[in-house]
Amino acid sequence: MSAKFQSVRGMRDVLPDEVATWQHVEQVVRDVLSAYAYKEVRLPVVEVAELFTHAIGDATDVVSKEMYTFADRSGEQLSLRPEGTAGCVRAVIQNGLVHRGGPGHKLWYQGPMFRYEKPQRGRYRCFNQIGAEVYGFPGPGVDAELVCLCARIWRLLGLEGIRLEVNTLATRDTRDTYRAVLLDYFQANADQLDADSQVRLEKNVLRILDSKNPEMRDLIEQAPALIDYLDTESEQHFGQFCELLDTAGVAYTVNPRLVRGLDYYSRTVFEFITESLGAQGTICGGGRYDYLVEQQGGPPTPAVGFSMGLERIVELVSLKTPVSGVQPHVYVVARGEVAVSAAFGLCERLRDELPWLRIEQNAGGGSFKAQFKRADRSGASFAMVIGEGEVQQQLVSLKSLRTDDEQAQVAMDALSKELNTLRAQSRL
RNA sequence: GUGGGCGUAGCUCAGUUGGUUAGAGCACCGGAUUGUGGCUUCGGAGGUCGGGGGUUCGAGACCCCUCGCUCACCCCA
């Protein structure tokens, strides 16, 4: 029970039973990204620590208390990436992919992210995201495209009851103006703020709007809304974004209090939320970050992206439609030294001749009875029996494990043909 | 980081107010059937009762500490 070594807190193993669902989800997401002509990039898991503090904002929770940061042997401060956008922006600048319409303008990535948080359902210290980022396009079309792309993924995965919330954070200037107004408002009502929001007052006023504390609901609803302070440019951008969603038939609600926790967002932000996963209901979040590329040392380049949490999506999928794993077509039962060795050679030959064939050899010996038991449990359609008699006559016995068909004998030379036939008849 | 619940076999869980050698089901291995799975049936193996300390004649049970899981806050995907 008490193993000597355990996985690190908040980091879990995905076991074979779950992997089938993971692969299914990943395949659907990849296919949809391809359908929208996004190209995959593979990025390092480790970056210079400053990349994240600079991009995400050192007052954010993610940077100030959730990063895995360490000095490497040269003393350089490195971090395990807590999210994907900062590294992608770095790669895009470093490799000169920022030019509009160039090869790097629509990208996606997949991989583990790390945050030192207290684990709970749907929240892990090592978790996997698939994200997409678009560079070089200021218009709302790409914002809407990303949202539609996600909505398509949920449809293809058969997920229902996923709510889309959208908002706009306007331009940097507008937001600065608004922040000052909001600060005045909450400072004037500071006595009504709960402890968390007192802290937010110092760090990031906008986050007060996000509070779940029902006692503060009135105060928040009375607060000035950013939407009333929008500059015309942002207002148009957001309006067109919403219109495109309408055109595409993607349902959404505007949530003026949707703020998001990373500093780099501007204009469009969105979240897909489910009620089926407990407190960690956001399965995908994203938005526009028009200033980040320039802030990180690249040419001024508007950008927008999202990332989705695979653990949460996989859990959602498996609650609804469990995906069964891959089972062998044939399980090879062999007994006796001569037969086992003949079976080994035969299996390799069949894999040469029939690349589609999934064939499992019995391992660990055992009686025919025991081997048949394993054959049954493997889920294989057929048991292929090779004993001394079969070897002498250069044939195998094929027994269907899922039907009452009579056991048949097939010459070893004719096996490939027979298996092809069975496949054509959908009996494998 | 804060708070609640829970840790007994690979898994799901019993275990009386503290009392002898800690149990069941499923799964696993073997036999009944010396070359045939699923359904039976019989047997076997498998536990430092999460870890450490304490109270006691005696602790799986009570107390303290610790680790882990879990749910919520917070944060976010």
XYZ file of C-alpha atoms (C1' of nucleotides) in Angstrom:
505
model
C 0.000 0.000 0.000
C 2.564 2.516 1.045
C 4.828 2.472 -1.966
C 8.282 3.821 -1.400
C 7.881 6.417 -4.113
C 4.710 8.209 -5.004
C 3.927 10.591 -7.773
C 4.423 14.223 -6.873
C 1.383 15.826 -5.260
C -1.075 16.969 -7.864
C 0.590 15.007 -10.657
C -1.157 11.876 -11.786
C -0.754 8.926 -14.067
C -3.116 8.340 -16.948
C -3.666 4.595 -17.064
C -4.480 2.493 -20.126
C -8.239 2.520 -19.512
C -8.313 6.305 -19.716
C -5.840 6.650 -22.532
C -8.400 5.607 -25.124
C -10.517 8.628 -24.226
C -7.477 10.907 -24.216
C -6.480 9.757 -27.671
C -10.000 10.246 -28.937
C -10.188 13.784 -27.596
C -6.744 14.648 -28.944
C -7.609 13.244 -32.347
C -10.821 15.254 -32.612
C -9.067 18.450 -31.561
C -6.190 17.880 -33.989
C -8.578 17.163 -36.845
C -10.549 20.339 -36.217
C -7.393 22.438 -35.955
C -6.244 20.972 -39.266
C -9.615 21.718 -40.780
C -9.053 25.394 -39.920
C -5.492 25.190 -41.302
C -3.710 25.682 -37.994
C -0.169 24.349 -37.807
C 1.384 22.587 -34.862
C 4.424 23.922 -33.023
C 6.301 22.023 -30.354
C 7.683 24.209 -27.623
C 9.968 23.634 -24.644
C 8.429 22.938 -21.270
C 11.065 25.099 -19.583
C 11.684 28.764 -20.275
C 13.614 31.548 -18.616
C 11.595 32.579 -15.561
C 11.508 36.219 -16.540
C 9.615 35.369 -19.718
C 6.559 34.545 -17.625
C 6.860 37.295 -15.044
C 7.151 39.776 -17.872
C 4.350 38.380 -20.045
C 1.770 37.240 -17.519
C 2.379 39.981 -14.963
C 4.196 39.559 -11.676
C 1.170 40.589 -9.626
C -0.928 37.715 -10.958
C -1.439 34.644 -8.796
C 0.015 32.429 -11.492
C 3.350 34.200 -11.374
C 3.494 35.372 -7.787
C 2.728 32.068 -6.102
C 2.179 29.230 -8.546
C 5.335 28.938 -10.623
C 7.838 26.141 -10.386
C 11.034 28.172 -10.596
C 14.566 26.923 -10.002
C 18.158 27.770 -10.771
C 19.919 25.514 -13.247
C 23.570 24.567 -12.864
C 24.721 27.852 -14.311
C 22.548 29.752 -11.868
C 20.018 30.901 -14.427
C 16.443 31.177 -13.163
C 14.192 28.852 -15.152
C 10.509 28.021 -14.831
C 8.306 25.133 -15.795
C 5.786 26.811 -18.044
C 2.503 27.646 -16.250
C 0.736 28.320 -19.560
C 1.479 28.205 -23.255
C 1.032 31.666 -24.690
C 4.201 33.287 -23.350
C 6.428 30.569 -24.782
C 4.617 30.623 -28.086
C 5.058 34.378 -28.359
C 8.747 33.955 -27.554
C 9.101 31.312 -30.276
C 7.246 33.393 -32.819
C 9.487 36.400 -32.207
C 12.684 34.374 -32.029
C 11.965 32.559 -35.295
C 10.584 35.514 -37.192
C 7.118 34.056 -37.708
C 5.232 37.234 -36.960
C 4.587 38.367 -40.491
C 0.954 38.420 -41.370
C 0.025 35.571 -43.632
C 3.404 33.965 -43.087
C 3.879 30.389 -42.072
C 3.485 31.129 -38.390
C 0.298 33.073 -38.324
C -2.015 30.303 -37.106
C -0.420 27.942 -34.640
C -1.389 25.324 -32.103
C 0.470 23.423 -29.447
C -0.137 20.717 -26.929
C 1.594 19.702 -23.760
C 1.912 19.764 -19.992
C 1.767 22.965 -17.947
C 2.757 23.313 -14.295
C 1.273 25.347 -11.497
C 1.933 24.965 -7.800
C -1.684 25.054 -6.643
C -3.614 23.016 -4.130
C -5.038 20.138 -6.154
C -8.734 19.469 -6.360
C -11.151 18.058 -8.899
C -10.148 19.287 -12.347
C -7.099 21.099 -11.011
C -3.686 19.498 -11.086
C -0.145 20.728 -10.635
C 0.774 19.123 -13.924
C -2.008 19.444 -16.447
C -2.283 19.297 -20.208
C -3.491 21.974 -22.526
C -4.081 22.290 -26.203
C -3.886 25.893 -27.286
C -4.084 27.886 -30.485
C -2.664 31.309 -31.242
C -3.177 33.605 -34.220
C -0.733 36.395 -35.029
C -1.014 39.446 -37.208
C -4.743 40.017 -37.569
C -6.399 42.909 -35.739
C -9.953 42.226 -36.911
C -12.623 40.324 -34.962
C -12.810 37.597 -37.598
C -10.046 35.503 -36.099
C -11.496 35.970 -32.611
C -14.757 34.522 -33.856
C -12.988 31.790 -35.792
C -11.292 30.551 -32.648
C -14.556 30.469 -30.760
C -16.297 28.616 -33.582
C -13.417 26.174 -33.738
C -13.853 25.347 -30.067
C -17.619 25.071 -30.379
C -17.099 22.615 -33.224
C -14.856 20.502 -31.023
C -17.513 20.292 -28.291
C -20.079 19.280 -30.911
C -17.862 16.555 -32.338
C -17.122 15.263 -28.855
C -20.841 15.110 -28.119
C -20.595 17.542 -25.217
C -23.705 19.409 -24.192
C -24.539 22.119 -21.716
C -21.401 24.111 -22.310
C -21.933 27.801 -21.812
C -19.976 30.427 -23.692
C -19.327 33.716 -21.959
C -17.753 36.627 -23.788
C -16.649 40.095 -22.839
C -14.364 42.853 -23.992
C -11.591 44.403 -21.951
C -11.148 47.219 -24.472
C -7.855 48.824 -25.382
C -5.097 49.419 -22.905
C -5.877 53.118 -22.644
C -9.581 52.618 -22.127
C -8.937 49.995 -19.524
C -6.564 52.301 -17.644
C -9.249 54.964 -17.563
C -11.868 52.492 -16.438
C -9.587 51.004 -13.815
C -9.201 54.424 -12.233
C -12.982 54.893 -12.150
C -13.464 51.465 -10.636
C -10.762 52.066 -8.065
C -12.502 55.250 -6.955
C -15.785 53.388 -6.649
C -14.461 50.494 -4.576
C -12.265 52.713 -2.442
C -15.321 54.781 -1.627
C -17.066 51.565 -0.573
C -14.045 49.837 0.897
C -15.924 49.020 4.110
C -18.189 46.661 2.151
C -15.361 44.651 0.607
C -14.512 41.198 1.894
C -10.949 40.275 2.773
C -10.111 38.842 -0.641
C -11.315 41.923 -2.395
C -9.410 44.221 -0.072
C -6.327 42.542 -1.442
C -7.581 42.805 -5.017
C -8.084 46.509 -4.474
C -4.303 46.786 -4.246
C -3.341 44.212 -6.857
C -5.974 44.215 -9.579
C -9.247 46.027 -9.076
C -10.844 44.387 -12.075
C -10.748 41.036 -10.347
C -13.160 42.252 -7.690
C -15.825 42.043 -10.373
C -15.169 38.299 -10.520
C -15.962 37.676 -6.849
C -18.324 34.823 -6.059
C -19.170 36.155 -2.636
C -22.969 36.690 -2.665
C -22.681 39.385 0.007
C -20.862 41.545 -2.473
C -23.239 40.993 -5.359
C -25.101 44.261 -4.919
C -21.941 46.284 -4.622
C -20.575 44.710 -7.788
C -23.768 45.168 -9.738
C -23.821 48.847 -8.829
C -20.226 49.250 -9.969
C -19.490 51.151 -13.159
C -19.311 48.786 -16.140
C -16.477 48.833 -18.618
C -18.976 48.482 -21.409
C -20.141 52.047 -20.688
C -16.616 53.372 -21.068
C -15.732 51.610 -24.325
C -13.866 53.500 -27.014
C -15.581 53.292 -30.398
C -12.899 51.050 -31.835
C -13.325 48.459 -29.123
C -17.067 48.776 -29.250
C -17.065 48.059 -32.974
C -14.651 45.190 -32.605
C -16.771 43.565 -29.931
C -19.989 44.203 -31.834
C -18.641 42.583 -34.960
C -17.283 39.678 -32.974
C -20.736 39.033 -31.531
C -22.357 39.378 -34.930
C -20.030 36.772 -36.380
C -20.950 34.393 -33.581
C -24.605 35.018 -34.367
C -23.932 34.309 -38.032
C -22.225 31.057 -37.156
C -25.052 30.079 -34.848
C -22.862 29.911 -31.772
C -24.792 30.842 -28.648
C -23.154 33.050 -26.022
C -23.899 35.379 -23.180
C -22.120 38.645 -22.587
C -20.704 38.656 -19.084
C -19.483 42.168 -18.288
C -17.720 40.829 -15.203
C -15.624 38.294 -17.111
C -12.092 39.526 -16.480
C -9.633 36.618 -16.632
C -6.531 36.383 -14.564
C -3.621 37.057 -16.856
C -2.523 40.635 -17.445
C -1.883 40.395 -21.166
C -5.471 40.257 -22.381
C -7.118 43.122 -24.234
C -10.373 43.453 -26.124
C -12.060 40.088 -26.681
C -12.049 37.533 -23.886
C -14.101 34.353 -23.700
C -14.616 31.260 -21.599
C -16.389 27.968 -22.163
C -17.886 26.733 -18.915
C -19.606 23.542 -17.782
C -21.580 22.897 -14.609
C -20.703 19.196 -14.593
C -17.217 19.317 -13.141
C -17.676 21.015 -9.798
C -15.862 24.224 -8.991
C -13.361 24.037 -11.862
C -15.871 24.511 -14.641
C -13.845 26.422 -17.209
C -12.787 23.966 -19.891
C -11.401 26.535 -22.280
C -10.474 30.173 -22.035
C -8.849 32.724 -24.216
C -8.806 36.149 -25.655
C -6.964 38.788 -27.544
C -3.533 40.078 -26.493
C -2.667 42.795 -28.977
C 0.215 44.303 -26.998
C 2.044 41.216 -25.837
C 4.249 40.547 -28.854
C 5.561 44.072 -28.841
C 5.916 44.083 -25.074
C 8.046 40.958 -25.354
C 10.382 42.604 -27.828
C 8.796 41.730 -31.152
C 7.275 43.989 -33.776
C 3.805 45.345 -32.971
C 1.605 42.364 -33.769
C -2.018 41.875 -32.815
C -2.743 38.376 -31.548
C -5.486 36.204 -30.127
C -5.589 32.697 -28.728
C -7.148 30.184 -26.390
C -6.221 27.122 -24.472
C -8.288 24.212 -23.281
C -7.687 21.951 -20.316
C -7.502 18.381 -21.480
C -8.018 16.772 -18.074
C -11.323 18.592 -17.724
C -12.462 17.805 -21.238
C -11.470 14.164 -20.962
C -13.402 13.890 -17.710
C -16.410 15.501 -19.332
C -16.239 13.119 -22.280
C -15.819 10.042 -20.129
C -18.816 11.024 -17.992
C -20.912 10.927 -21.133
C -19.487 8.487 -23.621
C -16.762 6.192 -22.351
C -14.428 5.232 -25.158
C -13.263 1.639 -25.149
C -9.634 0.845 -25.715
C -8.009 -0.946 -28.604
C -8.307 -4.715 -28.434
C -6.281 -7.295 -30.338
C -7.872 -9.071 -33.267
C -6.152 -12.329 -32.461
C -4.698 -13.823 -29.275
C -2.127 -16.548 -29.822
C -2.294 -19.538 -27.517
C 0.744 -21.804 -27.658
C 2.061 -24.575 -25.462
C 5.307 -26.508 -25.566
C 8.747 -25.221 -26.424
C 8.535 -26.082 -30.114
C 5.073 -24.626 -30.546
C 5.868 -21.415 -28.639
C 8.868 -20.779 -30.815
C 6.932 -21.583 -33.982
C 4.183 -19.213 -32.836
C 6.725 -16.469 -32.291
C 8.008 -16.737 -35.840
C 4.517 -16.981 -37.250
C 3.371 -13.829 -35.440
C 6.294 -11.819 -36.767
C 5.563 -13.077 -40.281
C 1.901 -12.109 -39.964
C 2.858 -8.625 -38.778
C 5.030 -8.309 -41.896
C 2.245 -9.432 -44.166
C -0.693 -7.755 -42.427
C 0.341 -4.398 -40.981
C -3.241 -3.714 -39.885
C -3.363 -6.834 -37.733
C -3.343 -6.511 -33.946
C -2.073 -9.819 -32.659
C -1.140 -10.556 -29.064
C 1.071 -13.450 -28.083
C 0.437 -15.215 -24.820
C 3.153 -14.384 -22.348
C 4.017 -16.107 -19.135
C 3.219 -19.692 -20.154
C 0.369 -21.433 -18.400
C -2.005 -24.212 -19.290
C -4.229 -24.002 -22.348
C -7.050 -23.268 -19.968
C -5.219 -20.346 -18.429
C -4.177 -19.071 -21.827
C -7.735 -19.207 -23.144
C -8.850 -17.277 -20.114
C -6.388 -14.544 -20.967
C -7.425 -14.707 -24.603
C -11.003 -14.072 -23.579
C -10.096 -11.186 -21.305
C -7.909 -9.585 -23.935
C -11.053 -8.873 -25.917
C -9.664 -10.591 -29.006
C -12.130 -11.901 -31.576
C -10.184 -15.081 -32.221
C -7.837 -17.351 -30.372
C -5.146 -18.821 -32.568
C -4.102 -22.152 -31.102
C -0.685 -23.628 -31.773
C 0.285 -26.880 -30.070
C 2.572 -29.717 -31.045
C -0.036 -31.250 -33.320
C -0.492 -27.998 -35.207
C 3.239 -27.540 -35.664
C 3.618 -31.027 -37.062
C 0.846 -30.429 -39.578
C 1.907 -26.815 -40.264
C -1.495 -25.423 -39.413
C -3.209 -23.467 -36.650
C -6.583 -23.845 -34.999
C -8.701 -20.703 -35.105
C -11.401 -20.429 -32.493
C -13.912 -17.627 -32.478
C -14.256 -16.245 -28.972
C -17.288 -14.074 -29.636
C -19.500 -16.403 -31.680
C -20.454 -20.064 -31.545
C -18.762 -20.829 -34.852
C -16.966 -24.122 -35.011
C -13.221 -24.083 -34.423
C -11.429 -24.210 -37.780
C -8.039 -25.366 -38.904
C -6.060 -23.184 -41.277
C -2.765 -24.011 -42.961
C -0.022 -21.634 -41.791
C 0.625 -20.709 -45.422
C -3.001 -19.695 -45.906
C -3.297 -17.651 -42.700
C -2.813 -14.184 -44.155
C -5.440 -14.845 -46.762
C -7.844 -16.216 -44.171
C -7.331 -13.252 -41.835
C -7.880 -10.844 -44.706
C -11.117 -12.624 -45.496
C -12.267 -12.492 -41.885
C -11.487 -8.808 -41.835
C -13.411 -8.208 -45.027
C -16.363 -9.969 -43.414
C -15.994 -7.746 -40.327
C -15.531 -10.792 -38.169
C -12.292 -9.582 -36.591
C -2.214 29.546 1.251
C -7.288 28.601 4.376
C -11.186 25.170 5.831
C -14.289 20.301 5.764
C -14.359 14.879 4.727
C -11.431 10.395 4.083
C -6.823 6.764 4.273
C -7.892 -1.312 6.236
C -5.529 -6.692 0.231
C -4.466 -4.694 -6.831
C -9.974 -2.462 -6.647
C -14.764 -1.526 -3.727
C -15.524 -1.805 1.283
C -16.909 -4.483 6.525
C -14.394 -4.519 11.224
C -19.202 -3.869 17.944
C -18.035 0.704 24.086
C -10.174 -0.601 22.786
C -9.705 -7.418 23.657
C -6.836 -13.593 21.061
C -4.521 -15.320 14.715
C -7.820 -8.386 10.665
C -12.507 -10.158 7.087
C -15.873 -10.152 2.484
C -16.884 -9.275 -2.720
C -14.413 -8.399 -7.312
C -9.689 -9.257 -9.639
C -5.290 -12.656 -9.627
C -2.969 -17.912 -9.438
C -4.068 -23.257 -9.351
C -7.330 -27.740 -9.380
C -12.091 -30.161 -10.684
C -11.585 -30.761 -17.017
C -3.186 -33.899 -17.843
C -5.433 -29.340 -25.618
C -10.036 -24.902 -25.023
C -12.320 -19.061 -22.394
C -17.209 -17.107 -20.662
C -21.177 -20.130 -16.139
C -20.243 -23.360 -11.811
C -17.334 -25.375 -7.787
C -13.002 -26.218 -4.538
C -8.435 -24.367 -2.987
C -4.218 -20.745 -2.853
C -1.561 -16.341 -2.693
C -1.963 -11.447 -1.372
C -1.945 -6.551 4.677
C 4.395 -2.940 8.235
C -4.545 -1.408 8.872
C -0.770 5.601 4.862
C 3.823 6.863 8.131
C 5.856 8.354 13.043
C 5.103 9.143 18.110
C 1.871 8.815 22.521
C -2.066 6.764 26.075
C -3.038 1.541 27.673
C -1.918 -4.882 30.446
C -3.689 -4.571 25.258
C -4.661 0.189 19.529
C -7.107 -0.914 12.855
C -10.190 1.778 16.599
C -8.411 6.904 21.309
C -4.745 11.500 21.299
C -0.733 14.402 18.785
C 2.310 15.146 14.505
C 3.066 14.057 9.455
C 2.142 12.375 4.332
C -1.476 11.462 0.713
C -6.392 11.615 -1.474
C -10.841 14.379 -1.877
C -14.363 18.625 -1.821
C -14.858 23.805 -1.237
C -12.567 28.844 -0.766
C -8.946 31.125 -3.684
C -7.142 30.756 -8.626
C -7.733 29.001 -13.377
C -7.536 25.260 -17.949
